[in-house]
PDB file of C-alpha atoms in Angstrom:
ATOM      1  CA  UNK R  23       0.000   0.002   0.002  1.00  0.00           C
ATOM      2  CA  UNK R  24       1.332   3.448  -0.903  1.00  0.00           C
ATOM      3  CA  UNK R  25       1.690   6.563   1.183  1.00  0.00           C
ATOM      4  CA  UNK R  26      -1.516   7.709   2.847  1.00  0.00           C
ATOM      5  CA  UNK R  27      -2.954  11.097   1.903  1.00  0.00           C
ATOM      6  CA  UNK R  28      -1.535  13.936   3.976  1.00  0.00           C
ATOM      7  CA  UNK R  29      -1.717  17.734   3.721  1.00  0.00           C
ATOM      8  CA  UNK R  30       1.075  19.172   1.599  1.00  0.00           C
ATOM      9  CA  UNK R  31       1.936  21.780   4.229  1.00  0.00           C
ATOM     10  CA  UNK R  32       3.166  20.808   7.670  1.00  0.00           C
ATOM     11  CA  UNK R  33       5.084  22.522  10.436  1.00  0.00           C
ATOM     12  CA  UNK R  34       6.447  19.329  11.924  1.00  0.00           C
ATOM     13  CA  UNK R  35       8.366  16.229  10.867  1.00  0.00           C
ATOM     14  CA  UNK R  36       5.792  13.883  12.383  1.00  0.00           C
ATOM     15  CA  UNK R  37       2.352  12.807  11.373  1.00  0.00           C
ATOM     16  CA  UNK R  38      -0.838  11.576  13.021  1.00  0.00           C
ATOM     17  CA  UNK R  39      -3.147   8.794  11.908  1.00  0.00           C
ATOM     18  CA  UNK R  40      -6.551   8.767  13.602  1.00  0.00           C
ATOM     19  CA  UNK R  41      -7.518   5.161  13.070  1.00  0.00           C
ATOM     20  CA  UNK R  42     -10.954   3.567  13.296  1.00  0.00           C
ATOM     21  CA  UNK R  43     -10.214   0.016  14.419  1.00  0.00           C
ATOM     22  CA  UNK R  44     -13.679  -1.415  13.783  1.00  0.00           C
ATOM     23  CA  UNK R  45     -15.945  -3.371  16.120  1.00  0.00           C
ATOM     24  CA  UNK R  46     -13.695  -6.165  17.255  1.00  0.00           C
ATOM     25  CA  UNK R  47     -10.545  -7.857  16.105  1.00  0.00           C
ATOM     26  CA  UNK R  48      -8.113  -7.295  13.293  1.00  0.00           C
ATOM     27  CA  UNK R  49     -10.361  -9.170  10.835  1.00  0.00           C
ATOM     28  CA  UNK R  50     -12.869  -6.299  10.826  1.00  0.00           C
ATOM     29  CA  UNK R  51     -10.267  -3.584  10.225  1.00  0.00           C
ATOM     30  CA  UNK R  52      -9.633  -1.969   6.837  1.00  0.00           C
ATOM     31  CA  UNK R  53      -6.349  -2.567   5.071  1.00  0.00           C
ATOM     32  CA  UNK R  54      -5.591   1.149   5.372  1.00  0.00           C
ATOM     33  CA  UNK R  55      -6.025   0.997   9.150  1.00  0.00           C
ATOM     34  CA  UNK R  56      -3.654  -1.955   9.445  1.00  0.00           C
ATOM     35  CA  UNK R  57      -1.116  -0.166   7.227  1.00  0.00           C
ATOM     36  CA  UNK R  58      -1.260   3.022   9.325  1.00  0.00           C
ATOM     37  CA  UNK R  59      -0.528   1.130  12.508  1.00  0.00           C
ATOM     38  CA  UNK R  60       2.350  -0.676  10.830  1.00  0.00           C
ATOM     39  CA  UNK R  61       3.746   2.652   9.641  1.00  0.00           C
ATOM     40  CA  UNK R  62       3.572   4.206  13.106  1.00  0.00           C
ATOM     41  CA  UNK R  63       6.252   3.989  15.763  1.00  0.00           C
ATOM     42  CA  UNK R  64       3.874   5.057  18.543  1.00  0.00           C
ATOM     43  CA  UNK R  65       0.324   3.802  19.130  1.00  0.00           C
ATOM     44  CA  UNK R  66      -2.005   5.411  21.651  1.00  0.00           C
ATOM     45  CA  UNK R  67      -5.525   4.492  22.664  1.00  0.00           C
ATOM     46  CA  UNK R  68      -8.003   3.075  25.131  1.00  0.00           C
ATOM     47  CA  UNK R  69      -6.751  -0.069  26.867  1.00  0.00           C
ATOM     48  CA  UNK R  70      -9.594  -2.264  25.609  1.00  0.00           C
ATOM     49  CA  UNK R  71      -9.131  -1.276  21.961  1.00  0.00           C
ATOM     50  CA  UNK R  72      -5.378  -1.814  22.090  1.00  0.00           C
ATOM     51  CA  UNK R  73      -5.761  -5.272  23.658  1.00  0.00           C
ATOM     52  CA  UNK R  74      -7.578  -6.443  20.513  1.00  0.00           C
ATOM     53  CA  UNK R  75      -4.737  -5.176  18.313  1.00  0.00           C
ATOM     54  CA  UNK R  76      -1.899  -6.804  20.217  1.00  0.00           C
ATOM     55  CA  UNK R  77      -0.483  -8.727  17.212  1.00  0.00           C
ATOM     56  CA  UNK R  78       0.046  -5.411  15.390  1.00  0.00           C
ATOM     57  CA  UNK R  79       1.873  -3.642  18.233  1.00  0.00           C
ATOM     58  CA  UNK R  80       5.185  -5.504  18.427  1.00  0.00           C
ATOM     59  CA  UNK R  81       8.179  -3.183  18.510  1.00  0.00           C
ATOM     60  CA  UNK R  82       6.109  -0.015  18.988  1.00  0.00           C
ATOM     61  CA  UNK R  83       5.750   2.330  21.899  1.00  0.00           C
ATOM     62  CA  UNK R  84       2.246   1.688  23.211  1.00  0.00           C
ATOM     63  CA  UNK R  85       0.486   4.264  25.370  1.00  0.00           C
ATOM     64  CA  UNK R  86      -2.659   3.006  27.061  1.00  0.00           C
ATOM     65  CA  UNK R  87      -5.312   5.072  28.804  1.00  0.00           C
ATOM     66  CA  UNK R  88      -8.804   4.558  30.147  1.00  0.00           C
ATOM     67  CA  UNK R  89     -12.284   5.904  29.514  1.00  0.00           C
ATOM     68  CA  UNK R  90     -12.701   9.537  30.516  1.00  0.00           C
ATOM     69  CA  UNK R  91      -9.192  10.535  29.434  1.00  0.00           C
ATOM     70  CA  UNK R  92     -10.072  11.466  25.859  1.00  0.00           C
ATOM     71  CA  UNK R  93      -8.883  15.082  26.065  1.00  0.00           C
ATOM     72  CA  UNK R  94      -5.555  14.125  27.622  1.00  0.00           C
ATOM     73  CA  UNK R  95      -5.141  11.364  25.013  1.00  0.00           C
ATOM     74  CA  UNK R  96      -5.821  13.818  22.178  1.00  0.00           C
ATOM     75  CA  UNK R  97      -3.305  16.344  23.529  1.00  0.00           C
ATOM     76  CA  UNK R  98      -0.632  13.708  23.966  1.00  0.00           C
ATOM     77  CA  UNK R  99      -1.111  12.272  20.477  1.00  0.00           C
ATOM     78  CA  UNK R 100      -0.664  15.732  18.949  1.00  0.00           C
ATOM     79  CA  UNK R 101       2.410  16.450  21.031  1.00  0.00           C
ATOM     80  CA  UNK R 102       3.983  13.141  20.025  1.00  0.00           C
ATOM     81  CA  UNK R 103       3.080  13.640  16.369  1.00  0.00           C
ATOM     82  CA  UNK R 104       5.199  16.780  16.141  1.00  0.00           C
ATOM     83  CA  UNK R 105       8.260  14.639  15.497  1.00  0.00           C
ATOM     84  CA  UNK R 106       7.004  11.040  15.382  1.00  0.00           C
ATOM     85  CA  UNK R 107       4.530   8.947  13.429  1.00  0.00           C
ATOM     86  CA  UNK R 108       1.601   8.298  15.746  1.00  0.00           C
ATOM     87  CA  UNK R 109      -1.525   6.159  15.423  1.00  0.00           C
ATOM     88  CA  UNK R 110      -4.413   7.284  17.612  1.00  0.00           C
ATOM     89  CA  UNK R 111      -6.731   4.268  17.912  1.00  0.00           C
ATOM     90  CA  UNK R 112     -10.480   4.728  18.142  1.00  0.00           C
ATOM     91  CA  UNK R 113     -12.931   1.848  18.254  1.00  0.00           C
ATOM     92  CA  UNK R 114     -15.457   1.525  15.438  1.00  0.00           C
ATOM     93  CA  UNK R 115     -15.219   4.555  13.163  1.00  0.00           C
ATOM     94  CA  UNK R 116     -13.127   7.396  14.592  1.00  0.00           C
ATOM     95  CA  UNK R 117     -15.633   9.942  13.262  1.00  0.00           C
ATOM     96  CA  UNK R 118     -18.757   8.314  14.741  1.00  0.00           C
ATOM     97  CA  UNK R 119     -18.789   8.801  18.519  1.00  0.00           C
ATOM     98  CA  UNK R 120     -15.015   8.344  18.288  1.00  0.00           C
ATOM     99  CA  UNK R 121     -11.760  10.202  18.805  1.00  0.00           C
ATOM    100  CA  UNK R 122     -11.562  12.161  15.543  1.00  0.00           C
ATOM    101  CA  UNK R 123     -13.652  15.056  16.820  1.00  0.00           C
ATOM    102  CA  UNK R 124     -11.758  15.755  20.026  1.00  0.00           C
ATOM    103  CA  UNK R 125      -8.347  15.260  18.372  1.00  0.00           C
ATOM    104  CA  UNK R 126      -9.197  17.720  15.598  1.00  0.00           C
ATOM    105  CA  UNK R 127     -10.765  20.183  18.051  1.00  0.00           C
ATOM    106  CA  UNK R 128      -7.581  20.178  20.110  1.00  0.00           C
ATOM    107  CA  UNK R 129      -5.457  20.366  16.978  1.00  0.00           C
ATOM    108  CA  UNK R 130      -7.497  23.320  15.701  1.00  0.00           C
ATOM    109  CA  UNK R 131      -6.525  25.266  18.849  1.00  0.00           C
ATOM    110  CA  UNK R 132      -2.903  24.122  18.923  1.00  0.00           C
ATOM    111  CA  UNK R 133      -0.100  26.533  18.035  1.00  0.00           C
ATOM    112  CA  UNK R 134       1.753  23.921  16.020  1.00  0.00           C
ATOM    113  CA  UNK R 135      -0.064  22.011  13.295  1.00  0.00           C
ATOM    114  CA  UNK R 136       0.693  18.396  12.434  1.00  0.00           C
ATOM    115  CA  UNK R 137      -0.367  16.562   9.239  1.00  0.00           C
ATOM    116  CA  UNK R 138      -3.114  14.056   9.924  1.00  0.00           C
ATOM    117  CA  UNK R 139      -5.300  11.462   8.240  1.00  0.00           C
ATOM    118  CA  UNK R 140      -8.628  10.168   9.585  1.00  0.00           C
ATOM    119  CA  UNK R 141      -8.929   6.507   8.612  1.00  0.00           C
ATOM    120  CA  UNK R 142     -12.495   5.137   8.608  1.00  0.00           C
ATOM    121  CA  UNK R 143     -13.572   1.951  10.303  1.00  0.00           C
ATOM    122  CA  UNK R 144     -16.663  -0.216  10.644  1.00  0.00           C
ATOM    123  CA  UNK R 145     -18.891   1.559  13.141  1.00  0.00           C
ATOM    124  CA  UNK R 146     -20.919  -0.381  15.717  1.00  0.00           C
ATOM    125  CA  UNK R 147     -24.265   0.184  13.996  1.00  0.00           C
ATOM    126  CA  UNK R 148     -22.974  -1.422  10.791  1.00  0.00           C
ATOM    127  CA  UNK R 149     -21.473  -4.339  12.702  1.00  0.00           C
ATOM    128  CA  UNK R 150     -24.705  -4.964  14.606  1.00  0.00           C
ATOM    129  CA  UNK R 151     -26.786  -4.617  11.454  1.00  0.00           C
ATOM    130  CA  UNK R 152     -24.708  -7.260   9.673  1.00  0.00           C
ATOM    131  CA  UNK R 153     -25.263  -9.733  12.495  1.00  0.00           C
ATOM    132  CA  UNK R 154     -28.996  -9.039  12.488  1.00  0.00           C
ATOM    133  CA  UNK R 155     -29.411  -9.313   8.724  1.00  0.00           C
ATOM    134  CA  UNK R 156     -30.275  -6.048   6.987  1.00  0.00           C
ATOM    135  CA  UNK R 157     -32.168  -3.690   9.310  1.00  0.00           C
ATOM    136  CA  UNK R 158     -30.413  -0.512   8.061  1.00  0.00           C
ATOM    137  CA  UNK R 159     -30.784  -0.957   4.296  1.00  0.00           C
ATOM    138  CA  UNK R 160     -32.067   2.566   3.615  1.00  0.00           C
ATOM    139  CA  UNK R 161     -32.435   5.754   5.615  1.00  0.00           C
ATOM    140  CA  UNK R 162     -31.798   5.419   9.336  1.00  0.00           C
ATOM    141  CA  UNK R 163     -30.873   7.455  12.395  1.00  0.00           C
ATOM    142  CA  UNK R 164     -28.126   6.916  14.960  1.00  0.00           C
ATOM    143  CA  UNK R 165     -28.403   8.339  18.458  1.00  0.00           C
ATOM    144  CA  UNK R 166     -26.387   7.881  21.621  1.00  0.00           C
ATOM    145  CA  UNK R 167     -28.183   7.542  24.950  1.00  0.00           C
ATOM    146  CA  UNK R 168     -25.115   8.684  26.874  1.00  0.00           C
ATOM    147  CA  UNK R 169     -25.855  11.940  28.688  1.00  0.00           C
ATOM    148  CA  UNK R 170     -22.202  12.426  29.684  1.00  0.00           C
ATOM    149  CA  UNK R 171     -21.715  15.116  27.031  1.00  0.00           C
ATOM    150  CA  UNK R 172     -25.303  15.722  25.887  1.00  0.00           C
ATOM    151  CA  UNK R 173     -28.114  16.748  28.289  1.00  0.00           C
ATOM    152  CA  UNK R 174     -30.790  14.089  28.749  1.00  0.00           C
ATOM    153  CA  UNK R 175     -33.588  16.458  27.730  1.00  0.00           C
ATOM    154  CA  UNK R 176     -31.817  17.027  24.402  1.00  0.00           C
ATOM    155  CA  UNK R 177     -31.485  13.263  23.864  1.00  0.00           C
ATOM    156  CA  UNK R 178     -35.179  12.748  24.645  1.00  0.00           C
ATOM    157  CA  UNK R 179     -36.164  15.484  22.176  1.00  0.00           C
ATOM    158  CA  UNK R 180     -34.019  13.914  19.456  1.00  0.00           C
ATOM    159  CA  UNK R 181     -35.470  10.463  20.176  1.00  0.00           C
ATOM    160  CA  UNK R 182     -38.981  11.828  19.817  1.00  0.00           C
ATOM    161  CA  UNK R 183     -38.176  13.341  16.431  1.00  0.00           C
ATOM    162  CA  UNK R 184     -36.331  10.240  15.230  1.00  0.00           C
ATOM    163  CA  UNK R 185     -39.076   7.802  16.125  1.00  0.00           C
ATOM    164  CA  UNK R 186     -41.636   9.992  14.342  1.00  0.00           C
ATOM    165  CA  UNK R 187     -39.653   9.633  11.112  1.00  0.00           C
ATOM    166  CA  UNK R 188     -40.608   5.981  10.724  1.00  0.00           C
ATOM    167  CA  UNK R 189     -37.060   4.887   9.835  1.00  0.00           C
ATOM    168  CA  UNK R 190     -34.866   2.450  11.780  1.00  0.00           C
ATOM    169  CA  UNK R 191     -33.010   3.931  14.752  1.00  0.00           C
ATOM    170  CA  UNK R 192     -29.678   2.593  16.011  1.00  0.00           C
ATOM    171  CA  UNK R 193     -28.968   3.375  19.668  1.00  0.00           C
ATOM    172  CA  UNK R 194     -25.402   3.630  20.917  1.00  0.00           C
ATOM    173  CA  UNK R 195     -24.480   3.511  24.630  1.00  0.00           C
ATOM    174  CA  UNK R 196     -27.977   2.321  25.541  1.00  0.00           C
ATOM    175  CA  UNK R 197     -27.433   1.484  29.184  1.00  0.00           C
ATOM    176  CA  UNK R 198     -24.785   1.533  31.880  1.00  0.00           C
ATOM    177  CA  UNK R 199     -24.528   1.378  35.649  1.00  0.00           C
ATOM    178  CA  UNK R 200     -24.361   5.158  35.724  1.00  0.00           C
ATOM    179  CA  UNK R 201     -27.504   5.589  33.616  1.00  0.00           C
ATOM    180  CA  UNK R 202     -29.621   2.462  34.114  1.00  0.00           C
ATOM    181  CA  UNK R 203     -32.906   4.098  33.127  1.00  0.00           C
ATOM    182  CA  UNK R 204     -32.054   5.783  29.816  1.00  0.00           C
ATOM    183  CA  UNK R 205     -32.837   2.739  27.704  1.00  0.00           C
ATOM    184  CA  UNK R 206     -36.260   2.217  29.283  1.00  0.00           C
ATOM    185  CA  UNK R 207     -37.049   5.897  28.744  1.00  0.00           C
ATOM    186  CA  UNK R 208     -36.035   5.591  25.098  1.00  0.00           C
ATOM    187  CA  UNK R 209     -38.348   2.628  24.610  1.00  0.00           C
ATOM    188  CA  UNK R 210     -41.202   4.535  26.286  1.00  0.00           C
ATOM    189  CA  UNK R 211     -40.705   7.364  23.790  1.00  0.00           C
ATOM    190  CA  UNK R 212     -40.557   4.877  20.897  1.00  0.00           C
ATOM    191  CA  UNK R 213     -43.873   3.351  22.011  1.00  0.00           C
ATOM    192  CA  UNK R 214     -45.598   6.696  21.524  1.00  0.00           C
ATOM    193  CA  UNK R 215     -44.892   6.586  17.782  1.00  0.00           C
ATOM    194  CA  UNK R 216     -44.188   2.986  16.812  1.00  0.00           C
ATOM    195  CA  UNK R 217     -46.511  -0.063  17.030  1.00  0.00           C
ATOM    196  CA  UNK R 218     -45.837  -2.845  19.518  1.00  0.00           C
ATOM    197  CA  UNK R 219     -44.857  -5.282  16.765  1.00  0.00           C
ATOM    198  CA  UNK R 220     -41.912  -3.117  15.648  1.00  0.00           C
ATOM    199  CA  UNK R 221     -38.785  -5.331  15.564  1.00  0.00           C
ATOM    200  CA  UNK R 222     -36.008  -4.609  18.049  1.00  0.00           C
ATOM    201  CA  UNK R 223     -32.547  -6.126  17.722  1.00  0.00           C
ATOM    202  CA  UNK R 224     -29.949  -6.133  20.498  1.00  0.00           C
ATOM    203  CA  UNK R 225     -26.371  -7.060  19.634  1.00  0.00           C
ATOM    204  CA  UNK R 226     -23.845  -7.428  22.453  1.00  0.00           C
ATOM    205  CA  UNK R 227     -20.091  -7.507  21.822  1.00  0.00           C
ATOM    206  CA  UNK R 228     -20.359  -7.546  18.049  1.00  0.00           C
ATOM    207  CA  UNK R 229     -17.427  -9.508  16.581  1.00  0.00           C
ATOM    208  CA  UNK R 230     -15.857  -9.878  20.031  1.00  0.00           C
ATOM    209  CA  UNK R 231     -15.808 -12.526  22.725  1.00  0.00           C
ATOM    210  CA  UNK R 232     -19.262 -12.864  24.266  1.00  0.00           C
ATOM    211  CA  UNK R 233     -21.103 -11.933  21.082  1.00  0.00           C
ATOM    212  CA  UNK R 234     -24.854 -12.305  21.406  1.00  0.00           C
ATOM    213  CA  UNK R 235     -27.761 -11.426  19.119  1.00  0.00           C
ATOM    214  CA  UNK R 236     -31.285 -11.003  20.439  1.00  0.00           C
ATOM    215  CA  UNK R 237     -34.429 -10.184  18.452  1.00  0.00           C
ATOM    216  CA  UNK R 238     -37.709  -9.136  20.003  1.00  0.00           C
ATOM    217  CA  UNK R 239     -40.438  -6.534  19.505  1.00  0.00           C
ATOM    218  CA  UNK R 240     -41.076  -3.135  20.978  1.00  0.00           C
ATOM    219  CA  UNK R 241     -44.003  -4.574  22.914  1.00  0.00           C
ATOM    220  CA  UNK R 242     -41.824  -7.251  24.487  1.00  0.00           C
ATOM    221  CA  UNK R 243     -38.588  -5.312  24.829  1.00  0.00           C
ATOM    222  CA  UNK R 244     -39.019  -5.137  28.605  1.00  0.00           C
ATOM    223  CA  UNK R 245     -38.369  -8.873  28.814  1.00  0.00           C
ATOM    224  CA  UNK R 246     -34.776  -8.462  27.588  1.00  0.00           C
ATOM    225  CA  UNK R 247     -34.010  -5.063  29.121  1.00  0.00           C
ATOM    226  CA  UNK R 248     -31.724  -6.594  31.745  1.00  0.00           C
ATOM    227  CA  UNK R 249     -29.520  -7.954  28.935  1.00  0.00           C
ATOM    228  CA  UNK R 250     -28.858  -4.505  27.442  1.00  0.00           C
ATOM    229  CA  UNK R 251     -25.608  -2.866  28.515  1.00  0.00           C
ATOM    230  CA  UNK R 252     -22.807  -0.534  27.395  1.00  0.00           C
ATOM    231  CA  UNK R 253     -21.450  -3.236  25.114  1.00  0.00           C
ATOM    232  CA  UNK R 254     -24.735  -3.389  23.207  1.00  0.00           C
ATOM    233  CA  UNK R 255     -26.122  -1.717  20.125  1.00  0.00           C
ATOM    234  CA  UNK R 256     -29.906  -1.600  19.887  1.00  0.00           C
ATOM    235  CA  UNK R 257     -31.615  -1.273  16.503  1.00  0.00           C
ATOM    236  CA  UNK R 258     -35.307  -0.453  16.494  1.00  0.00           C
ATOM    237  CA  UNK R 259     -36.878  -1.131  13.114  1.00  0.00           C
ATOM    238  CA  UNK R 260     -38.764   1.270  10.890  1.00  0.00           C
ATOM    239  CA  UNK R 261     -42.235   1.171   9.460  1.00  0.00           C
ATOM    240  CA  UNK R 262     -41.416  -1.581   6.967  1.00  0.00           C
ATOM    241  CA  UNK R 263     -38.936  -3.565   9.059  1.00  0.00           C
ATOM    242  CA  UNK R 264     -39.877  -7.143   9.869  1.00  0.00           C
ATOM    243  CA  UNK R 265     -38.500 -10.144  11.668  1.00  0.00           C
ATOM    244  CA  UNK R 266     -37.448 -13.047   9.451  1.00  0.00           C
ATOM    245  CA  UNK R 267     -36.180 -16.551  10.087  1.00  0.00           C
ATOM    246  CA  UNK R 268     -32.535 -17.088   9.214  1.00  0.00           C
ATOM    247  CA  UNK R 269     -31.168 -20.298   7.721  1.00  0.00           C
ATOM    248  CA  UNK R 270     -29.769 -21.294  11.105  1.00  0.00           C
ATOM    249  CA  UNK R 271     -33.279 -21.018  12.575  1.00  0.00           C
ATOM    250  CA  UNK R 272     -32.432 -17.870  14.528  1.00  0.00           C
ATOM    251  CA  UNK R 273     -34.318 -14.639  13.954  1.00  0.00           C
ATOM    252  CA  UNK R 274     -33.060 -11.546  12.170  1.00  0.00           C
ATOM    253  CA  UNK R 275     -34.419  -8.218  10.989  1.00  0.00           C
ATOM    254  CA  UNK R 276     -34.830  -7.021   7.416  1.00  0.00           C
ATOM    255  CA  UNK R 277     -35.900  -3.578   6.248  1.00  0.00           C
ATOM    256  CA  UNK R 278     -36.937  -3.682   2.559  1.00  0.00           C
ATOM    257  CA  UNK R 279     -35.436  -0.926   0.415  1.00  0.00           C
ATOM    258  CA  UNK R 280     -38.501  -0.792  -1.842  1.00  0.00           C
ATOM    259  CA  UNK R 281     -37.507  -3.148  -4.655  1.00  0.00           C
ATOM    260  CA  UNK R 282     -40.814  -4.973  -4.170  1.00  0.00           C
ATOM    261  CA  UNK R 283     -42.624  -1.848  -5.338  1.00  0.00           C
ATOM    262  CA  UNK R 284     -40.731  -1.795  -8.631  1.00  0.00           C
ATOM    263  CA  UNK R 285     -39.760  -5.371  -9.423  1.00  0.00           C
ATOM    264  CA  UNK R 286     -41.242  -8.833  -9.262  1.00  0.00           C
ATOM    265  CA  UNK R 287     -39.006 -11.390  -7.468  1.00  0.00           C
TER     266      UNK R 287
END
């Protein structure tokens, strides 16, 4: 693979790759992401994401940090990238609830600019959708239920608007010990606008150890609420979404794109 795209102007000798590492292991990463890590002499990221990339980290300086240290991680990656090649690792896609935003915000305010590339990855909604079948085949909405950075009243307003649209909605960060009631509130809002038979898919640990796929309906979602956690993505179907039986006798969700209105098959 050739040199990755970088700005022609730079005030430093280093460079920064902001890498989306996908939902799980190396198998779900893009070739560009693997190349960027190989080309870097320093890799920085959340401990859990780096653990999954261990085979790619031999011979590199590895800087691990924990949740809640995103700003410090962004600052350090920029400082290191002034004279080194650095890979900032973000789970999923770095630009979707990932590290790209905070790194670029910090970089935008920094006195010294470093050349950077944002490398896309498979985001959690896509990973969960693949395991469910095809619930996000057309228009859809993604929303995070985490109120750490967004006020809960804003999230609730957005949920109300999204569920009125009639398209599938993928929910990130649906439930944690710090916010155990946000998921139930989201389902209560959904029930105001969607019928009880609306399909709901819950995917835990997509493409990781402990992977689990659950399919239910909005009317019965309370029966599996205790199985929803921070490692889950929840996809609530749209007006045309339906549950179907997979070849392995498990259930999945499909949202027709509209071919049936134009073609006979």
